[in-house]
PDB file of C-alpha atoms and ligand atoms in Angstrom:
ATOM      1  CA  MET A   1       3.726 -36.629 -26.755  1.00 43.00           C
ATOM      2  CA  SER A   2       1.105 -33.984 -26.117  1.00 46.00           C
ATOM      3  CA  GLY A   3       0.455 -31.860 -23.053  1.00 52.00           C
ATOM      4  CA  TYR A   4       2.850 -30.722 -20.379  1.00 59.00           C
ATOM      5  CA  VAL A   5       4.770 -32.863 -17.943  1.00 58.00           C
ATOM      6  CA  LEU A   6       5.869 -31.548 -14.573  1.00 56.00           C
ATOM      7  CA  ALA A   7       9.651 -31.829 -14.475  1.00 62.00           C
ATOM      8  CA  VAL A   8       9.706 -31.466 -10.695  1.00 63.00           C
ATOM      9  CA  ASP A   9       7.347 -32.411  -7.930  1.00 64.00           C
ATOM     10  CA  PRO A  10       4.815 -29.656  -7.232  1.00 59.00           C
ATOM     11  CA  PRO A  11       5.774 -27.612  -4.174  1.00 60.00           C
ATOM     12  CA  GLN A  12       4.396 -28.680  -0.816  1.00 65.00           C
ATOM     13  CA  LEU A  13       1.468 -26.578   0.291  1.00 63.00           C
ATOM     14  CA  THR A  14       2.368 -24.801   3.500  1.00 73.00           C
ATOM     15  CA  VAL A  15       0.897 -21.686   5.064  1.00 71.00           C
ATOM     16  CA  GLU A  16       3.708 -19.683   3.486  1.00 73.00           C
ATOM     17  CA  ASN A  17       3.200 -20.845  -0.067  1.00 78.00           C
ATOM     18  CA  SER A  18      -0.553 -21.340  -0.003  1.00 80.00           C
ATOM     19  CA  LEU A  19      -2.622 -19.260  -2.361  1.00 88.00           C
ATOM     20  CA  PRO A  20      -5.654 -17.332  -1.176  1.00 92.00           C
ATOM     21  CA  ALA A  21      -8.900 -19.257  -1.673  1.00 93.00           C
ATOM     22  CA  PRO A  22     -10.189 -18.570  -5.186  1.00 94.00           C
ATOM     23  CA  VAL A  23     -13.099 -16.242  -5.785  1.00 96.00           C
ATOM     24  CA  ALA A  24     -15.814 -17.916  -7.845  1.00 94.00           C
ATOM     25  CA  VAL A  25     -17.720 -15.857 -10.382  1.00 96.00           C
ATOM     26  CA  THR A  26     -20.819 -16.785 -12.369  1.00 98.00           C
ATOM     27  CA  PRO A  27     -22.892 -14.647 -14.745  1.00 98.00           C
ATOM     28  CA  ASP A  28     -25.252 -14.120 -11.817  1.00 98.00           C
ATOM     29  CA  THR A  29     -22.622 -12.794  -9.425  1.00 98.00           C
ATOM     30  CA  THR A  30     -23.331  -9.165  -8.608  1.00 97.00           C
ATOM     31  CA  ILE A  31     -20.564  -6.594  -8.454  1.00 96.00           C
ATOM     32  CA  ARG A  32     -21.229  -6.236  -4.728  1.00 97.00           C
ATOM     33  CA  GLU A  33     -20.908  -9.994  -4.159  1.00 97.00           C
ATOM     34  CA  TYR A  34     -17.725 -10.028  -6.201  1.00 98.00           C
ATOM     35  CA  TRP A  35     -16.312  -7.034  -4.335  1.00 98.00           C
ATOM     36  CA  LEU A  36     -17.111  -8.548  -0.921  1.00 97.00           C
ATOM     37  CA  ALA A  37     -15.467 -11.852  -1.869  1.00 97.00           C
ATOM     38  CA  ARG A  38     -12.379 -10.004  -3.123  1.00 97.00           C
ATOM     39  CA  ALA A  39     -12.267  -7.737  -0.067  1.00 97.00           C
ATOM     40  CA  HIS A  40     -12.298 -10.805   2.153  1.00 96.00           C
ATOM     41  CA  GLN A  41      -9.742 -12.601  -0.005  1.00 96.00           C
ATOM     42  CA  HIS A  42      -7.224  -9.750  -0.023  1.00 96.00           C
ATOM     43  CA  THR A  43      -6.694 -10.030   3.719  1.00 95.00           C
ATOM     44  CA  HIS A  44      -5.456 -13.599   3.101  1.00 94.00           C
ATOM     45  CA  ASP A  45      -3.095 -12.804   0.249  1.00 96.00           C
ATOM     46  CA  ARG A  46       0.690 -13.027   0.456  1.00 96.00           C
ATOM     47  CA  TYR A  47       3.886 -11.725  -1.123  1.00 96.00           C
ATOM     48  CA  LEU A  48       6.980 -13.917  -0.702  1.00 95.00           C
ATOM     49  CA  GLY A  49       4.870 -15.940   1.711  1.00 94.00           C
ATOM     50  CA  ILE A  50       4.195 -12.898   3.918  1.00 96.00           C
ATOM     51  CA  LYS A  51       0.709 -11.576   4.499  1.00 96.00           C
ATOM     52  CA  THR A  52       0.115  -8.632   2.189  1.00 97.00           C
ATOM     53  CA  SER A  53      -3.297  -7.018   2.077  1.00 97.00           C
ATOM     54  CA  LYS A  54      -3.437  -5.405  -1.328  1.00 98.00           C
ATOM     55  CA  PHE A  55      -5.593  -6.085  -4.357  1.00 98.00           C
ATOM     56  CA  PRO A  56      -3.580  -7.133  -7.457  1.00 98.00           C
ATOM     57  CA  GLU A  57      -5.305  -4.262  -9.274  1.00 98.00           C
ATOM     58  CA  ASP A  58      -4.021  -1.780  -6.691  1.00 98.00           C
ATOM     59  CA  LEU A  59      -0.519  -3.230  -6.893  1.00 98.00           C
ATOM     60  CA  ARG A  60      -0.638  -2.663 -10.660  1.00 98.00           C
ATOM     61  CA  VAL A  61      -1.712   0.953 -10.085  1.00 98.00           C
ATOM     62  CA  TYR A  62       1.233   1.326  -7.702  1.00 98.00           C
ATOM     63  CA  GLU A  63       3.529   0.038 -10.448  1.00 98.00           C
ATOM     64  CA  HIS A  64       2.227   2.800 -12.699  1.00 98.00           C
ATOM     65  CA  LEU A  65       2.675   5.412  -9.939  1.00 98.00           C
ATOM     66  CA  LEU A  66       6.243   4.257  -9.324  1.00 98.00           C
ATOM     67  CA  TRP A  67       6.987   4.475 -13.031  1.00 97.00           C
ATOM     68  CA  VAL A  68       5.343   7.871 -13.528  1.00 96.00           C
ATOM     69  CA  GLY A  69       6.403   9.501 -10.258  1.00 96.00           C
ATOM     70  CA  ARG A  70       9.855   7.801 -10.090  1.00 97.00           C
ATOM     71  CA  PRO A  71      10.125   8.033  -6.300  1.00 98.00           C
ATOM     72  CA  ASP A  72      13.299   6.646  -4.803  1.00 98.00           C
ATOM     73  CA  VAL A  73      11.763   6.538  -1.328  1.00 98.00           C
ATOM     74  CA  VAL A  74       8.410   5.059  -0.307  1.00 98.00           C
ATOM     75  CA  ILE A  75       7.075   6.046   3.105  1.00 99.00           C
ATOM     76  CA  GLU A  76       4.689   3.311   4.199  1.00 99.00           C
ATOM     77  CA  LEU A  77       2.398   4.205   7.095  1.00 99.00           C
ATOM     78  CA  GLY A  78       1.061   0.883   8.428  1.00 98.00           C
ATOM     79  CA  ALA A  79       3.374  -2.028   7.586  1.00 98.00           C
ATOM     80  CA  GLN A  80       1.635  -4.818   9.519  1.00 98.00           C
ATOM     81  CA  SER A  81       3.395  -8.079   8.495  1.00 98.00           C
ATOM     82  CA  GLY A  82       6.009  -6.455   6.262  1.00 98.00           C
ATOM     83  CA  GLY A  83       4.905  -8.097   2.993  1.00 98.00           C
ATOM     84  CA  SER A  84       3.892  -4.800   1.441  1.00 98.00           C
ATOM     85  CA  THR A  85       7.114  -3.214   2.730  1.00 98.00           C
ATOM     86  CA  LEU A  86       9.131  -5.814   0.830  1.00 98.00           C
ATOM     87  CA  TRP A  87       6.897  -5.442  -2.228  1.00 98.00           C
ATOM     88  CA  PHE A  88       7.524  -1.684  -2.413  1.00 98.00           C
ATOM     89  CA  ARG A  89      11.254  -2.173  -1.787  1.00 98.00           C
ATOM     90  CA  ASP A  90      11.474  -4.845  -4.481  1.00 98.00           C
ATOM     91  CA  ARG A  91       9.609  -2.728  -7.038  1.00 98.00           C
ATOM     92  CA  LEU A  92      11.922   0.229  -6.300  1.00 98.00           C
ATOM     93  CA  ARG A  93      14.951  -2.034  -6.624  1.00 98.00           C
ATOM     94  CA  THR A  94      13.702  -3.317  -9.967  1.00 98.00           C
ATOM     95  CA  LEU A  95      13.287   0.251 -11.239  1.00 98.00           C
ATOM     96  CA  ALA A  96      16.733   1.136  -9.903  1.00 98.00           C
ATOM     97  CA  GLY A  97      18.078  -1.836 -11.872  1.00 97.00           C
ATOM     98  CA  TYR A  98      16.786  -0.174 -15.041  1.00 98.00           C
ATOM     99  CA  GLY A  99      18.670   2.984 -14.101  1.00 97.00           C
ATOM    100  CA  VAL A 100      15.555   5.155 -13.903  1.00 96.00           C
ATOM    101  CA  LEU A 101      15.778   6.276 -10.257  1.00 97.00           C
ATOM    102  CA  ALA A 102      17.749   9.339  -9.253  1.00 95.00           C
ATOM    103  CA  ALA A 103      18.957   7.843  -5.961  1.00 95.00           C
ATOM    104  CA  GLU A 104      19.291   4.585  -4.056  1.00 96.00           C
ATOM    105  CA  PRO A 105      15.883   3.020  -3.328  1.00 98.00           C
ATOM    106  CA  ARG A 106      14.598   3.041   0.220  1.00 98.00           C
ATOM    107  CA  VAL A 107      11.392   2.227   2.100  1.00 98.00           C
ATOM    108  CA  VAL A 108      10.655   3.801   5.479  1.00 99.00           C
ATOM    109  CA  ALA A 109       7.909   1.801   7.177  1.00 99.00           C
ATOM    110  CA  VAL A 110       5.973   2.945  10.245  1.00 99.00           C
ATOM    111  CA  ASP A 111       3.739   0.909  12.516  1.00 98.00           C
ATOM    112  CA  LEU A 112       2.646   0.848  16.151  1.00 98.00           C
ATOM    113  CA  ASP A 113       4.244  -2.599  16.441  1.00 98.00           C
ATOM    114  CA  LEU A 114       6.911  -3.690  13.992  1.00 98.00           C
ATOM    115  CA  SER A 115       8.054  -6.903  15.654  1.00 97.00           C
ATOM    116  CA  VAL A 116       6.314  -9.216  13.143  1.00 98.00           C
ATOM    117  CA  ALA A 117       7.238  -7.112  10.105  1.00 98.00           C
ATOM    118  CA  ARG A 118      10.858  -6.905  11.175  1.00 98.00           C
ATOM    119  CA  GLN A 119      11.043 -10.671  11.728  1.00 98.00           C
ATOM    120  CA  ASN A 120       9.363 -11.503   8.398  1.00 97.00           C
ATOM    121  CA  VAL A 121      11.452  -9.058   6.411  1.00 98.00           C
ATOM    122  CA  ALA A 122      14.708 -10.225   8.036  1.00 98.00           C
ATOM    123  CA  ALA A 123      13.791 -13.850   7.269  1.00 97.00           C
ATOM    124  CA  ARG A 124      13.546 -13.036   3.555  1.00 97.00           C
ATOM    125  CA  ASP A 125      16.394 -10.521   3.419  1.00 98.00           C
ATOM    126  CA  PRO A 126      18.921 -10.489   6.257  1.00 98.00           C
ATOM    127  CA  ASP A 127      20.489  -7.356   4.716  1.00 98.00           C
ATOM    128  CA  PHE A 128      17.208  -5.454   4.624  1.00 98.00           C
ATOM    129  CA  GLU A 129      18.594  -2.534   6.622  1.00 98.00           C
ATOM    130  CA  ALA A 130      20.463  -1.327   3.530  1.00 98.00           C
ATOM    131  CA  THR A 131      17.143  -0.489   1.894  1.00 98.00           C
ATOM    132  CA  ILE A 132      14.418  -0.566   4.572  1.00 98.00           C
ATOM    133  CA  ALA A 133      14.137   1.527   7.739  1.00 98.00           C
ATOM    134  CA  PHE A 134      11.527   0.642  10.341  1.00 98.00           C
ATOM    135  CA  VAL A 135      10.181   3.366  12.613  1.00 99.00           C
ATOM    136  CA  GLU A 136       7.996   2.117  15.422  1.00 98.00           C
ATOM    137  CA  GLY A 137       5.324   4.510  16.654  1.00 98.00           C
ATOM    138  CA  ASP A 138       2.062   6.281  15.983  1.00 99.00           C
ATOM    139  CA  VAL A 139       1.519   8.066  12.665  1.00 98.00           C
ATOM    140  CA  ARG A 140      -0.189  10.830  14.642  1.00 98.00           C
ATOM    141  CA  ASP A 141       2.964  11.514  16.635  1.00 98.00           C
ATOM    142  CA  PRO A 142       5.113  14.419  15.353  1.00 98.00           C
ATOM    143  CA  ALA A 143       8.182  12.781  16.936  1.00 98.00           C
ATOM    144  CA  VAL A 144       7.630   9.753  14.692  1.00 99.00           C
ATOM    145  CA  ARG A 145       7.436  12.061  11.678  1.00 98.00           C
ATOM    146  CA  GLU A 146      10.738  13.596  12.730  1.00 98.00           C
ATOM    147  CA  GLU A 147      12.364  10.187  12.961  1.00 98.00           C
ATOM    148  CA  VAL A 148      11.008   9.241   9.544  1.00 98.00           C
ATOM    149  CA  GLY A 149      12.573  12.433   8.197  1.00 98.00           C
ATOM    150  CA  ARG A 150      15.958  11.341   9.522  1.00 98.00           C
ATOM    151  CA  HIS A 151      15.732   8.234   7.298  1.00 98.00           C
ATOM    152  CA  VAL A 152      14.946  10.239   4.152  1.00 98.00           C
ATOM    153  CA  PRO A 153      18.134  11.284   2.351  1.00 96.00           C
ATOM    154  CA  PRO A 154      18.339  14.970   1.376  1.00 95.00           C
ATOM    155  CA  GLY A 155      16.868  15.563  -2.074  1.00 94.00           C
ATOM    156  CA  ALA A 156      14.964  12.257  -2.087  1.00 96.00           C
ATOM    157  CA  THR A 157      11.772  11.916  -4.117  1.00 97.00           C
ATOM    158  CA  CYS A 158       9.135  10.391  -1.837  1.00 98.00           C
ATOM    159  CA  MET A 159       5.840   8.650  -2.369  1.00 98.00           C
ATOM    160  CA  VAL A 160       3.685   8.302   0.764  1.00 99.00           C
ATOM    161  CA  VAL A 161       1.278   5.406   1.319  1.00 99.00           C
ATOM    162  CA  GLU A 162      -1.151   5.858   4.218  1.00 99.00           C
ATOM    163  CA  ASP A 163      -2.411   2.405   5.266  1.00 98.00           C
ATOM    164  CA  SER A 164      -2.746   2.643   9.045  1.00 98.00           C
ATOM    165  CA  ALA A 165      -5.994   2.714  11.046  1.00 98.00           C
ATOM    166  CA  HIS A 166      -8.358   4.158   8.411  1.00 98.00           C
ATOM    167  CA  THR A 167     -10.021   6.566  10.816  1.00 98.00           C
ATOM    168  CA  ALA A 168     -10.554  10.301  10.334  1.00 98.00           C
ATOM    169  CA  GLU A 169      -7.933  11.049  12.947  1.00 98.00           C
ATOM    170  CA  THR A 170      -5.128   8.907  11.501  1.00 98.00           C
ATOM    171  CA  THR A 171      -5.961   9.967   7.943  1.00 99.00           C
ATOM    172  CA  ALA A 172      -5.871  13.678   8.816  1.00 98.00           C
ATOM    173  CA  ALA A 173      -2.674  13.277  10.821  1.00 98.00           C
ATOM    174  CA  ALA A 174      -0.925  11.328   8.055  1.00 99.00           C
ATOM    175  CA  LEU A 175      -1.881  13.972   5.488  1.00 98.00           C
ATOM    176  CA  ASP A 176      -0.897  16.868   7.773  1.00 98.00           C
ATOM    177  CA  LEU A 177       2.427  15.400   8.845  1.00 98.00           C
ATOM    178  CA  TYR A 178       3.660  13.612   5.713  1.00 98.00           C
ATOM    179  CA  ALA A 179       2.339  15.460   2.635  1.00 98.00           C
ATOM    180  CA  ASP A 180       5.286  17.853   2.657  1.00 98.00           C
ATOM    181  CA  LEU A 181       7.539  14.919   1.692  1.00 98.00           C
ATOM    182  CA  VAL A 182       5.810  14.583  -1.679  1.00 98.00           C
ATOM    183  CA  PRO A 183       7.342  16.689  -4.484  1.00 97.00           C
ATOM    184  CA  VAL A 184       5.366  18.294  -7.319  1.00 97.00           C
ATOM    185  CA  GLY A 185       4.301  15.480  -9.630  1.00 97.00           C
ATOM    186  CA  GLY A 186       4.630  12.922  -6.829  1.00 98.00           C
ATOM    187  CA  PHE A 187       1.930  10.829  -5.203  1.00 98.00           C
ATOM    188  CA  PHE A 188       0.313  10.438  -1.794  1.00 98.00           C
ATOM    189  CA  VAL A 189      -1.978   7.421  -1.615  1.00 99.00           C
ATOM    190  CA  VAL A 190      -4.708   7.360   1.003  1.00 99.00           C
ATOM    191  CA  GLU A 191      -5.658   3.705   1.154  1.00 98.00           C
ATOM    192  CA  ASP A 192      -8.992   2.090   1.961  1.00 98.00           C
ATOM    193  CA  GLY A 193     -11.465   4.892   1.402  1.00 98.00           C
ATOM    194  CA  CYS A 194     -13.789   1.928   0.703  1.00 98.00           C
ATOM    195  CA  VAL A 195     -14.580   1.975   4.436  1.00 98.00           C
ATOM    196  CA  ASP A 196     -16.745   5.062   3.827  1.00 98.00           C
ATOM    197  CA  ILE A 197     -18.729   3.717   0.883  1.00 98.00           C
ATOM    198  CA  GLU A 198     -21.770   1.834   2.147  1.00 97.00           C
ATOM    199  CA  TRP A 199     -22.007  -0.786  -0.595  1.00 97.00           C
ATOM    200  CA  MET A 200     -18.308  -1.567  -0.204  1.00 98.00           C
ATOM    201  CA  ARG A 201     -18.408  -2.122   3.551  1.00 97.00           C
ATOM    202  CA  GLU A 202     -17.748  -5.805   4.198  1.00 92.00           C
ATOM    203  CA  ASN A 203     -18.029  -5.698   7.950  1.00 91.00           C
ATOM    204  CA  PRO A 204     -19.722  -3.430  10.510  1.00 95.00           C
ATOM    205  CA  ALA A 205     -16.479  -3.484  12.504  1.00 96.00           C
ATOM    206  CA  TRP A 206     -14.638  -1.637   9.716  1.00 97.00           C
ATOM    207  CA  PRO A 207     -13.568   1.854  10.801  1.00 98.00           C
ATOM    208  CA  ARG A 208     -14.887   4.970   9.091  1.00 98.00           C
ATOM    209  CA  GLY A 209     -13.663   8.471   8.425  1.00 98.00           C
ATOM    210  CA  VAL A 210     -11.026   8.253   5.662  1.00 98.00           C
ATOM    211  CA  LEU A 211     -12.956  10.052   2.914  1.00 98.00           C
ATOM    212  CA  PRO A 212     -14.487  12.760   5.158  1.00 98.00           C
ATOM    213  CA  ALA A 213     -11.031  13.577   6.553  1.00 98.00           C
ATOM    214  CA  LEU A 214      -9.546  13.594   3.052  1.00 98.00           C
ATOM    215  CA  HIS A 215     -12.320  15.871   1.786  1.00 98.00           C
ATOM    216  CA  VAL A 216     -11.651  18.435   4.542  1.00 98.00           C
ATOM    217  CA  TRP A 217      -7.878  18.260   4.051  1.00 98.00           C
ATOM    218  CA  LEU A 218      -8.083  18.746   0.277  1.00 98.00           C
ATOM    219  CA  ALA A 219      -9.932  22.032   0.842  1.00 98.00           C
ATOM    220  CA  GLY A 220      -7.188  23.328   3.143  1.00 98.00           C
ATOM    221  CA  PRO A 221      -3.966  25.195   2.354  1.00 97.00           C
ATOM    222  CA  VAL A 222      -1.740  22.144   1.813  1.00 97.00           C
ATOM    223  CA  GLY A 223      -4.394  19.846   0.387  1.00 98.00           C
ATOM    224  CA  SER A 224      -5.297  22.343  -2.314  1.00 98.00           C
ATOM    225  CA  ALA A 225      -1.881  21.634  -3.879  1.00 98.00           C
ATOM    226  CA  PHE A 226      -3.025  18.041  -4.536  1.00 98.00           C
ATOM    227  CA  ARG A 227      -5.463  16.632  -7.095  1.00 98.00           C
ATOM    228  CA  VAL A 228      -7.498  13.457  -6.695  1.00 98.00           C
ATOM    229  CA  ARG A 229      -6.546  11.328  -9.703  1.00 98.00           C
ATOM    230  CA  ARG A 230      -9.652   9.170 -10.112  1.00 98.00           C
ATOM    231  CA  ASP A 231      -8.457   8.412 -13.629  1.00 98.00           C
ATOM    232  CA  LEU A 232      -5.765   6.270 -11.989  1.00 98.00           C
ATOM    233  CA  GLU A 233      -8.415   3.835 -10.750  1.00 98.00           C
ATOM    234  CA  VAL A 234      -7.859   2.156 -14.078  1.00 98.00           C
ATOM    235  CA  TYR A 235      -8.927  -1.374 -13.228  1.00 98.00           C
ATOM    236  CA  GLY A 236     -12.420  -0.519 -11.979  1.00 95.00           C
ATOM    237  CA  LEU A 237     -11.961  -2.325  -8.716  1.00 96.00           C
ATOM    238  CA  THR A 238      -9.902  -0.560  -6.056  1.00 98.00           C
ATOM    239  CA  CYS A 239      -9.809  -0.425  -2.271  1.00 98.00           C
ATOM    240  CA  HIS A 240      -8.754   3.202  -2.538  1.00 98.00           C
ATOM    241  CA  PRO A 241     -11.544   5.184  -4.238  1.00 98.00           C
ATOM    242  CA  ALA A 242     -10.527   8.851  -4.427  1.00 98.00           C
ATOM    243  CA  GLY A 243      -7.267   7.915  -2.694  1.00 98.00           C
ATOM    244  CA  PHE A 244      -4.666   8.430  -5.435  1.00 98.00           C
ATOM    245  CA  LEU A 245      -3.492  12.022  -4.893  1.00 98.00           C
ATOM    246  CA  GLN A 246      -0.916  13.849  -6.989  1.00 98.00           C
ATOM    247  CA  ARG A 247       0.798  17.067  -5.972  1.00 98.00           C
ATOM    248  CA  VAL A 248       0.342  19.605  -8.749  1.00 98.00           C
ATOM    249  CA  ARG A 249       2.092  22.625  -7.172  1.00 97.00           C
TER     250      ARG A 249
HETATM  251  C1  SAM B 301      -4.140  -2.422   7.083  1.00 65.79           C
HETATM  252  S1  SAM B 301      -2.753  -2.849   8.074  1.00 65.79           S
HETATM  253  C2  SAM B 301      -1.402  -2.529   6.965  1.00 65.79           C
HETATM  254  C3  SAM B 301      -1.357  -3.505   5.871  1.00 65.79           C
HETATM  255  C4  SAM B 301      -0.110  -3.502   5.015  1.00 65.79           C
HETATM  256  N1  SAM B 301       0.267  -2.170   4.584  1.00 65.79           N
HETATM  257  C5  SAM B 301      -0.337  -4.380   3.819  1.00 65.79           C
HETATM  258  O1  SAM B 301      -0.627  -3.854   2.736  1.00 65.79           O
HETATM  259  O2  SAM B 301      -0.238  -5.599   3.953  1.00 65.79           O
HETATM  260  C6  SAM B 301      -2.746  -1.500   9.168  1.00 65.79           C
HETATM  261  C7  SAM B 301      -1.522  -1.409  10.071  1.00 65.79           C
HETATM  262  O3  SAM B 301      -1.521  -0.091  10.629  1.00 65.79           O
HETATM  263  C8  SAM B 301      -1.072  -0.137  11.939  1.00 65.79           C
HETATM  264  N2  SAM B 301      -1.613   1.024  12.659  1.00 65.79           N
HETATM  265  C9  SAM B 301      -2.869   1.224  13.116  1.00 65.79           C
HETATM  266  N3  SAM B 301      -2.969   2.412  13.708  1.00 65.79           N
HETATM  267  C10 SAM B 301      -1.744   2.986  13.619  1.00 65.79           C
HETATM  268  C11 SAM B 301      -1.211   4.223  14.062  1.00 65.79           C
HETATM  269  N4  SAM B 301      -1.960   5.107  14.716  1.00 65.79           N
HETATM  270  N5  SAM B 301       0.080   4.485  13.821  1.00 65.79           N
HETATM  271  C12 SAM B 301       0.870   3.567  13.175  1.00 65.79           C
HETATM  272  N6  SAM B 301       0.409   2.389  12.718  1.00 65.79           N
HETATM  273  C13 SAM B 301      -0.870   2.099  12.948  1.00 65.79           C
HETATM  274  C14 SAM B 301      -1.595  -1.467  12.488  1.00 65.79           C
HETATM  275  O4  SAM B 301      -0.779  -1.879  13.554  1.00 65.79           O
HETATM  276  C15 SAM B 301      -1.533  -2.374  11.261  1.00 65.79           C
HETATM  277  O5  SAM B 301      -0.345  -3.128  11.258  1.00 65.79           O
END
């Protein structure tokens, strides 16, 4: 007998297990058309059935950063539905399973409103509090930064992911308040600099200000200890142009 036979019925399509609508490509598709279709699609993607707005290419880059930087703690600024929070936690747990992390893995996730994220994460992992701490509040608020610090074990190696409002103000505040958590060799990712690149803008309602704020911060006393690692944009397509920063001193 040739071909493959399904041994079980295919899973029912529900909202939770639906795939994002496919992006069609022809030889005539321009890079801009392709980018816009992908940018739209990524806001409908899911991890473990939970909305997770990341390009597969960027998730692969994160896997490289986690391997190279070996953080045991990820600080996620902007958790939204909690899918990305679980993704980071699960990647850290996988690395811990290989014995390559120096400490127990942990994700500290911040958002203005964590009710949906908390509910989604608890539905997938009722014991999430062993590895995930949620801190509700504004990334611009120093009191929130202090609370985040209380969830970071002494001596932890942190990677920070800024994925909140993508304005100049939130970007500058995240860099000012959270960069000190990143050790030499570690990474701070400023997501969605695509909002400031005209051909990448999908929607006039998108905010602006990420890359200008980053540019100013990099020239300052703390920012000058970081390098923009554009060589880490290895897959060509990224939502985070100029956003992969590594501390070099
Ligand atoms: C782009 S979504 C995060 C997406 C998520 N990280 C993912 O990959 O699926 C941005 C989130 O940032 C939150 N946010 C916006 N402004 C914020 C602020 N000033 N402080 C904290 N969170 C903020 C929003 O509530 C929203 O949930």
